[in-house]
Tab-separated table of C-alpha atoms and ligand atoms in Angstrom:
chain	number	residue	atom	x	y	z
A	1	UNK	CA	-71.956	26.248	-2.661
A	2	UNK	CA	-68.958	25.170	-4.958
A	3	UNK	CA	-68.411	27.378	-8.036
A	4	UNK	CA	-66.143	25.170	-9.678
A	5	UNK	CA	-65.420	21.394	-9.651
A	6	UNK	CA	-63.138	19.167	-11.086
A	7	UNK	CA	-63.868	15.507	-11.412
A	8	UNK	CA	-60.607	12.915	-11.957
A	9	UNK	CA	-61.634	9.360	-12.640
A	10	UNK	CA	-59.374	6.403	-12.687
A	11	UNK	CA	-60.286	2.659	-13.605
A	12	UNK	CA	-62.080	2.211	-10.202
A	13	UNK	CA	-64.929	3.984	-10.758
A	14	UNK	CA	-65.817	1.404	-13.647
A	15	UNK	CA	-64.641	-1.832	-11.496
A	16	UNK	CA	-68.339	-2.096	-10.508
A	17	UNK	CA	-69.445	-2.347	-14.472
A	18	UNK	CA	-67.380	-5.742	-15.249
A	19	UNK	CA	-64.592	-4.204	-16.473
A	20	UNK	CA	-61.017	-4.823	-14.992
A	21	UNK	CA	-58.620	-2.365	-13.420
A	22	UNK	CA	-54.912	-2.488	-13.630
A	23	UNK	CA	-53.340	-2.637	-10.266
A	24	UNK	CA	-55.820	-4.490	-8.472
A	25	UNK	CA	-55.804	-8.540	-7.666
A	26	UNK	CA	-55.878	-10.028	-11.307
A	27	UNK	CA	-55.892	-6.476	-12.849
A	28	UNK	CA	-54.964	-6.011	-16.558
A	29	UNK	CA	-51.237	-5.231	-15.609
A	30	UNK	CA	-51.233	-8.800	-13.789
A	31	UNK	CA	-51.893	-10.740	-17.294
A	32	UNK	CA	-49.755	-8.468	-19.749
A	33	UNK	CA	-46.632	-6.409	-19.685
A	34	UNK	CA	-46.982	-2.827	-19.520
A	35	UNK	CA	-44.089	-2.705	-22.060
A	36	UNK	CA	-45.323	-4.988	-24.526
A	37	UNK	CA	-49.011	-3.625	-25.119
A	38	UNK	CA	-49.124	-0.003	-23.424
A	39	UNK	CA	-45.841	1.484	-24.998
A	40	UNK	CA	-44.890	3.000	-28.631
A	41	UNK	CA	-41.893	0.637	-28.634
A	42	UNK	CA	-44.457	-2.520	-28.012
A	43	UNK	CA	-46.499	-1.857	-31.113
A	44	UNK	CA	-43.471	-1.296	-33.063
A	45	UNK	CA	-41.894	-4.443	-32.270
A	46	UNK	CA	-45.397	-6.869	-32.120
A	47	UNK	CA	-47.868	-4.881	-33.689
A	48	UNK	CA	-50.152	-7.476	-33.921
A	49	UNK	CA	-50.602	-8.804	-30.000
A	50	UNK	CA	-50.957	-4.978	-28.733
A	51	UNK	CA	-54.251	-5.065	-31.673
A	52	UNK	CA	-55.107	-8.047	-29.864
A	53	UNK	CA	-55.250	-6.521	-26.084
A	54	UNK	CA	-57.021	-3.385	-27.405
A	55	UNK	CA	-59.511	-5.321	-29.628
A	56	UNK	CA	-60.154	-7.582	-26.582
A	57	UNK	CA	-60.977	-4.746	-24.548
A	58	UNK	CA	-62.625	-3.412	-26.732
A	59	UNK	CA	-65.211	-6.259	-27.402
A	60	UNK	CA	-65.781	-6.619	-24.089
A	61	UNK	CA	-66.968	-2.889	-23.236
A	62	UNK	CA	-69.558	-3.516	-26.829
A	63	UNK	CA	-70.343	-6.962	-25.314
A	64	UNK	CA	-73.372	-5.904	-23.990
A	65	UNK	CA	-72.656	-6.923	-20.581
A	66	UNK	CA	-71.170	-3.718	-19.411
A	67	UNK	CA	-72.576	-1.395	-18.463
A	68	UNK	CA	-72.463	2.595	-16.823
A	69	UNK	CA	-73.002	1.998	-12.610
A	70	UNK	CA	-74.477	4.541	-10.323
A	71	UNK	CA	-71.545	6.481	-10.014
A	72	UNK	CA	-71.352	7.536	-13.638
A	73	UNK	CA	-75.006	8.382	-13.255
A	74	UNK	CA	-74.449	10.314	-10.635
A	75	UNK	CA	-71.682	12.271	-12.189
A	76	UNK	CA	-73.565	13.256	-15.096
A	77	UNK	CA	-76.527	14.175	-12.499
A	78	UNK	CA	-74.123	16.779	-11.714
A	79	UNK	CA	-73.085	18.083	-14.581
A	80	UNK	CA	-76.786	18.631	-15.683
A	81	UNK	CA	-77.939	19.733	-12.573
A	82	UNK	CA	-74.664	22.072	-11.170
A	83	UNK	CA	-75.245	25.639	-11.522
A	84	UNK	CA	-71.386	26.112	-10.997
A	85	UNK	CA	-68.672	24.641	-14.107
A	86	UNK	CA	-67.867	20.996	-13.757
A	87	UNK	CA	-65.386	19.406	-15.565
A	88	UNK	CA	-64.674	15.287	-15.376
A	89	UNK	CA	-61.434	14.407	-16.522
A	90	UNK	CA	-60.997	10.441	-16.993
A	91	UNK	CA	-58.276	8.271	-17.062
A	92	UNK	CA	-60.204	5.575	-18.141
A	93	UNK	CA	-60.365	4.593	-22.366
A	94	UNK	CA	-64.288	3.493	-21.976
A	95	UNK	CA	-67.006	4.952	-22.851
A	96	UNK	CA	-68.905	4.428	-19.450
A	97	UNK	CA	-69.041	7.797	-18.844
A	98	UNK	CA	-70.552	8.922	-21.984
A	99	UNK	CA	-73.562	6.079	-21.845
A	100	UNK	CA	-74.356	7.597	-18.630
A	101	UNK	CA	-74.699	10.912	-19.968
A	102	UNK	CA	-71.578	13.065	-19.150
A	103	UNK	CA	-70.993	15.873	-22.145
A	104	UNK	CA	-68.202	18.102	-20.325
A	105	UNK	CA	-66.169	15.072	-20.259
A	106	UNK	CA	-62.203	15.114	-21.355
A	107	UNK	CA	-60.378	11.752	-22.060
A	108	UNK	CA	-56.844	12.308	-21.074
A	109	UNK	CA	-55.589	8.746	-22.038
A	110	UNK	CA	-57.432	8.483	-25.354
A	111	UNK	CA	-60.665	5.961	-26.091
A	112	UNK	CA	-61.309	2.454	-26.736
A	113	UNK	CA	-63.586	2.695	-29.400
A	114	UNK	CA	-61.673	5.209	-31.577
A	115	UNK	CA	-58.795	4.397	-33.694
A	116	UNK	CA	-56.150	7.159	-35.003
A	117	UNK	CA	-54.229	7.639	-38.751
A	118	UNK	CA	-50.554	7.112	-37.071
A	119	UNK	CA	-49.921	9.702	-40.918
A	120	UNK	CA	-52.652	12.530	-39.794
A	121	UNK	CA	-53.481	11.951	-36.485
A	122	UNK	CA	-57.045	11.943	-37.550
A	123	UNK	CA	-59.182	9.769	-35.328
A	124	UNK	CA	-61.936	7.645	-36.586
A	125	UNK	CA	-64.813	5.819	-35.013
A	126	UNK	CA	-63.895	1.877	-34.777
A	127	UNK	CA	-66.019	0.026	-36.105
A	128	UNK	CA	-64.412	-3.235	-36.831
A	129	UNK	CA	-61.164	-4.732	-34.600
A	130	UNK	CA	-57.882	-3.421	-35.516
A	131	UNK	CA	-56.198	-5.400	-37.991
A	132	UNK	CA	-54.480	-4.578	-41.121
A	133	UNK	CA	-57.425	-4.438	-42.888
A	134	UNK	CA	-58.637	-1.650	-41.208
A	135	UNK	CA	-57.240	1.397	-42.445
A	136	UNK	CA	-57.891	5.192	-42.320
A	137	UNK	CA	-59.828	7.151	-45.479
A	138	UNK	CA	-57.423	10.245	-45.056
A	139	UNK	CA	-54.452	9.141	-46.755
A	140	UNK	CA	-53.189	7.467	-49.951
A	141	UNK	CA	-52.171	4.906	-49.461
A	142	UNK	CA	-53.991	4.029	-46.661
A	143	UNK	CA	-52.575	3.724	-43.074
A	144	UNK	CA	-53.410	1.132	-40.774
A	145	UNK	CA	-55.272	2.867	-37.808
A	146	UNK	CA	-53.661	2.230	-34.557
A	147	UNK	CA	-55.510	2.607	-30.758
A	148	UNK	CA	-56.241	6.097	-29.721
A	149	UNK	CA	-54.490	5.258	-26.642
A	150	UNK	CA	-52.354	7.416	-24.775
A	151	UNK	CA	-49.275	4.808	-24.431
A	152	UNK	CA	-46.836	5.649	-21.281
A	153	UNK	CA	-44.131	8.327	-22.884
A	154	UNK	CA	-46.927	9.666	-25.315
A	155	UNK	CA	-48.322	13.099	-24.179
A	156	UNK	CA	-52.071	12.692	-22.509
A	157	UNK	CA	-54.460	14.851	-23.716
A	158	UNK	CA	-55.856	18.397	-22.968
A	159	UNK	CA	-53.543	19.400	-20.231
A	160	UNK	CA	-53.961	22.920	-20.905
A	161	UNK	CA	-57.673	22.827	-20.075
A	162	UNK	CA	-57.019	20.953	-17.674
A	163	UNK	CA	-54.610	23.315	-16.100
A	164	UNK	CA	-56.545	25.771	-16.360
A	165	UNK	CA	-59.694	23.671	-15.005
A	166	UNK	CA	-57.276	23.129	-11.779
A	167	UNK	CA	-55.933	26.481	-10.990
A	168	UNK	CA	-59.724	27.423	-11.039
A	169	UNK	CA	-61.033	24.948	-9.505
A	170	UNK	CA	-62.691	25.100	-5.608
A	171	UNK	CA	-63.407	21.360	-5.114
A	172	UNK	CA	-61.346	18.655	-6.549
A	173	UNK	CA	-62.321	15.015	-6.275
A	174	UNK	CA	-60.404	11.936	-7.354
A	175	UNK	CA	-62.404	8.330	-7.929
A	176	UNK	CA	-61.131	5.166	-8.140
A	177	UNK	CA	-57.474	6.274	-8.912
A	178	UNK	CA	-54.394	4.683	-7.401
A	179	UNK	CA	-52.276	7.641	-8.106
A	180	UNK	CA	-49.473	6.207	-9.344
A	181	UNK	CA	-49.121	7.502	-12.786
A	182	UNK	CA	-48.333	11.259	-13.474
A	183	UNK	CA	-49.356	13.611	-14.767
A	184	UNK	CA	-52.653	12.498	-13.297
A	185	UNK	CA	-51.589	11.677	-9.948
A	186	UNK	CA	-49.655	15.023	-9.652
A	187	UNK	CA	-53.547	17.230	-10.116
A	188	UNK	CA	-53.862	16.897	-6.353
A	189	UNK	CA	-51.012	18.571	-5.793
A	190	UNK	CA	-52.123	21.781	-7.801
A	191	UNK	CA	-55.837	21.647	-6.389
A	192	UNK	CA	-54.097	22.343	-3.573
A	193	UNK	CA	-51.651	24.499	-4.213
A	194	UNK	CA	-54.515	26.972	-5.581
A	195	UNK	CA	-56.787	26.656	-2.239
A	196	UNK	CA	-59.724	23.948	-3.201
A	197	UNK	CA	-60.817	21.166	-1.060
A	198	UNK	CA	-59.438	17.707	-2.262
A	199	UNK	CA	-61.322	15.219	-1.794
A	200	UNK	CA	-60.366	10.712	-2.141
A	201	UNK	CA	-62.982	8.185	-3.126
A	202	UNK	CA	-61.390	4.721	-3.050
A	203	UNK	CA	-61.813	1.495	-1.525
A	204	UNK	CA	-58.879	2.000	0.290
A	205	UNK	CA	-55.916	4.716	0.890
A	206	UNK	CA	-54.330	4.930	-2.241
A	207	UNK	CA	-50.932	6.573	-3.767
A	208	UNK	CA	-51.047	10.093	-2.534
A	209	UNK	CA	-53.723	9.748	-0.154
A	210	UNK	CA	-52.190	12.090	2.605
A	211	UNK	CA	-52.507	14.879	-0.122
A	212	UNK	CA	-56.438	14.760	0.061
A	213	UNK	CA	-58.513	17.055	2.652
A	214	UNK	CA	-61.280	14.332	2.804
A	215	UNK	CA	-61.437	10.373	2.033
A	216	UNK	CA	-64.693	8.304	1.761
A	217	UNK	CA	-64.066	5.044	1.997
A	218	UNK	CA	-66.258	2.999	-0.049
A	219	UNK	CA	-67.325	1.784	-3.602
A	220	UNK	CA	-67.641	4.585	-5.832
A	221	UNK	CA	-71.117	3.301	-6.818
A	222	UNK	CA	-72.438	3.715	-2.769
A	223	UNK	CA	-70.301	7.017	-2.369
A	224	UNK	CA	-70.091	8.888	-5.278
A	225	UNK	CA	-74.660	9.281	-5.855
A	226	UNK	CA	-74.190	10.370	-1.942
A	227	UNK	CA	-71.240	13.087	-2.726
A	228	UNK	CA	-73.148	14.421	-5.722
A	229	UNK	CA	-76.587	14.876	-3.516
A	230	UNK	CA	-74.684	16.669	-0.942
A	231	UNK	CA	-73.162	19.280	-3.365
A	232	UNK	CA	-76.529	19.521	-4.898
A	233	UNK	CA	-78.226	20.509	-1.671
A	234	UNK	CA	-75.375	23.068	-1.265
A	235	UNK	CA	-73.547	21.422	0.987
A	236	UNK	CA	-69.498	22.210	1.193
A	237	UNK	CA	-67.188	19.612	2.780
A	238	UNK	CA	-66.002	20.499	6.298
A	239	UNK	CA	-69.478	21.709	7.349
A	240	UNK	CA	-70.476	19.241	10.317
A	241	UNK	CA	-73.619	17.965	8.558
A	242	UNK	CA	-72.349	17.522	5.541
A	243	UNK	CA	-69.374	15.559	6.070
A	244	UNK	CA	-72.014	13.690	8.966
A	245	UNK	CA	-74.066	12.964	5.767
A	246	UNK	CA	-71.262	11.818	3.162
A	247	UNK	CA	-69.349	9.321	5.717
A	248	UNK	CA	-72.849	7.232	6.489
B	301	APR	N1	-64.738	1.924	-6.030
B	301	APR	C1	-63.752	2.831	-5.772
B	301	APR	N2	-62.437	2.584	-6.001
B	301	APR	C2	-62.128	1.374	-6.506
B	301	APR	C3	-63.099	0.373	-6.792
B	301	APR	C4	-64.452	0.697	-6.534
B	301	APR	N3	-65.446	-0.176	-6.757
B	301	APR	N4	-62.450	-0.733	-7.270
B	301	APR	C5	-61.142	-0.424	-7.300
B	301	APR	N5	-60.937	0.828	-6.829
B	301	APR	C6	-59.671	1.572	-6.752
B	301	APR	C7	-58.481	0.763	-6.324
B	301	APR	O1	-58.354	0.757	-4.909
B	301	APR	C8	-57.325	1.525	-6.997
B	301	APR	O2	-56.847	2.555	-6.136
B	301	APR	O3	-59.380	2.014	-8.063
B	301	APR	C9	-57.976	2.157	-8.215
B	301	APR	C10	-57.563	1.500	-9.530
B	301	APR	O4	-56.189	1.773	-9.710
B	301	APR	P1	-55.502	1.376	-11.102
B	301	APR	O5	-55.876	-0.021	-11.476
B	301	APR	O6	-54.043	1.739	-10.965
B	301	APR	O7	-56.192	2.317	-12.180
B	301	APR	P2	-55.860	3.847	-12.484
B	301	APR	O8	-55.503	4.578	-11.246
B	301	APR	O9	-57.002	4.366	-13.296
B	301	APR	O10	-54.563	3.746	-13.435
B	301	APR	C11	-54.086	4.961	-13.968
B	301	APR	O11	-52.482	3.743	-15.299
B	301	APR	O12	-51.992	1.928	-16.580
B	301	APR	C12	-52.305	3.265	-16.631
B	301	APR	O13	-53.323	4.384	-18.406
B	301	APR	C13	-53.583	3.490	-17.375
B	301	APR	O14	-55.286	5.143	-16.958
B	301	APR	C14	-54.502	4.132	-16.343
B	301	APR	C15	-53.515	4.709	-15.339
């Protein structure tokens, strides 16, 4: 039985939902420059199409037509029913996880549906699309609030814990990641380092797949319900019938 277990989830795990990935065919990263709407220097030079992307995004995760798939209802199956610690760090800005249920949850590359005071840093539900309208209540004058986005060059969030979370951890598995963006591709490489079992779910063999112990191959909505039964029945990776059990 695991004691502790560290979740990393990347875009794929909510491909099955409706919403779009970035590297894959016709991915987010295929229709827009990475520079123009993901980067401090982009919303300094056109603030108003990065509020565009963002608000875009964000309408379509509150369009009603998303919504969590079995894998994020299978992660938070976990974390209520795991007697060990769990932690599920996500790459991913939606809120997926959360409608499915997931508390011990830690947002490394900010949320969609927050914006932040650029003044205070103070982050505020969104309830209406960015604009310059909509402005934060914690300074005078007001400030227009920007995404709570981590944008590449900005710090992610909670790397201590998550640190910390890694060097303790005895099972590490990554969903739906491509591993091609550190720091979060480099978490492997520390689950490792401190002895746990590392374990790939992806459709296919992504960045740093030789780093992993174990890969299932599949869509995280088939795999990921038949991982989390396993480590509920007390099952550990590497024991013939449970490996048997998770490759079916
Ligand atoms: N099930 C499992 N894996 C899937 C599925 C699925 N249904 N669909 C796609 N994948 C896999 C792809 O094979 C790919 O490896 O999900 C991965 C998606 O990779 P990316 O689009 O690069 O997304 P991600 O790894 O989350 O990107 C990391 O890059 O642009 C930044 O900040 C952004 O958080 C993002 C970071």
């Amino acid at each position: 039985m695991y004691r502790q277990i560290v979740v990393l989830t990347g875009a794929g795990i909510s491909a099955e939902s409706g919403i779009k990935t970035f590297r894959d065919e016709d991915g987010l990263w295929e229709q827009h420059h990475i520079e123009d709407v993901a980067t401090p220097e982009g919303y300094a030079r056109d603030i108003n199409l990065v509020e565009r992307f963002y608000n875009s995004r964000w309408e379509n995760l509150h369009s009603g037509e998303v919504h969590p798939n079995a894998a994020h209802a299978a992660l938070a199956k976990l974390e209520a029913e795991f007697s060990g610690k769990l932690l599920v760090i996500t790459q991913n800005v939606d809120d997926l996880h959360e409608r499915a249920g997931s508390k011990r949850l830690l947002h490394m590359h900010g949320e969609l549906s927050k914006g932040r005071c650029p003044q205070s840093l103070q982050t505020f539900v969104l309830r209406e699309p960015f604009g310059e309208d909509n402005c934060c209540t914690c300074c005078i004058p007001a400030k227009r609030l920007r995404p709570h986005i981590v944008w590449f060059g900005e710090m992610p969030f909670g790397m201590d814990r998550i640190h910390d979370a890694l060097d303790n951890c005895d099972l590490f598995i990554a969903i739906g990641t491509s591993g091609t963006v550190y720091p979060a591709a480099g978490f492997v490489d520390s689950a490792n380092h401190h002895g746990a079992q590392t374990v790939e779910v992806n459709l296919l063999a992504a960045d740093r797949h030789s780093q992993f112990q174990y890969h299932f191959t599949g869509k995280a909505g088939d795999v990921v319900p038949a991982l989390v039964e396993s480590i509920l029945a007390g099952k550990t990776l590497g024991s013939e019938a449970a490996t048997k059990e998770m490759s079916a």
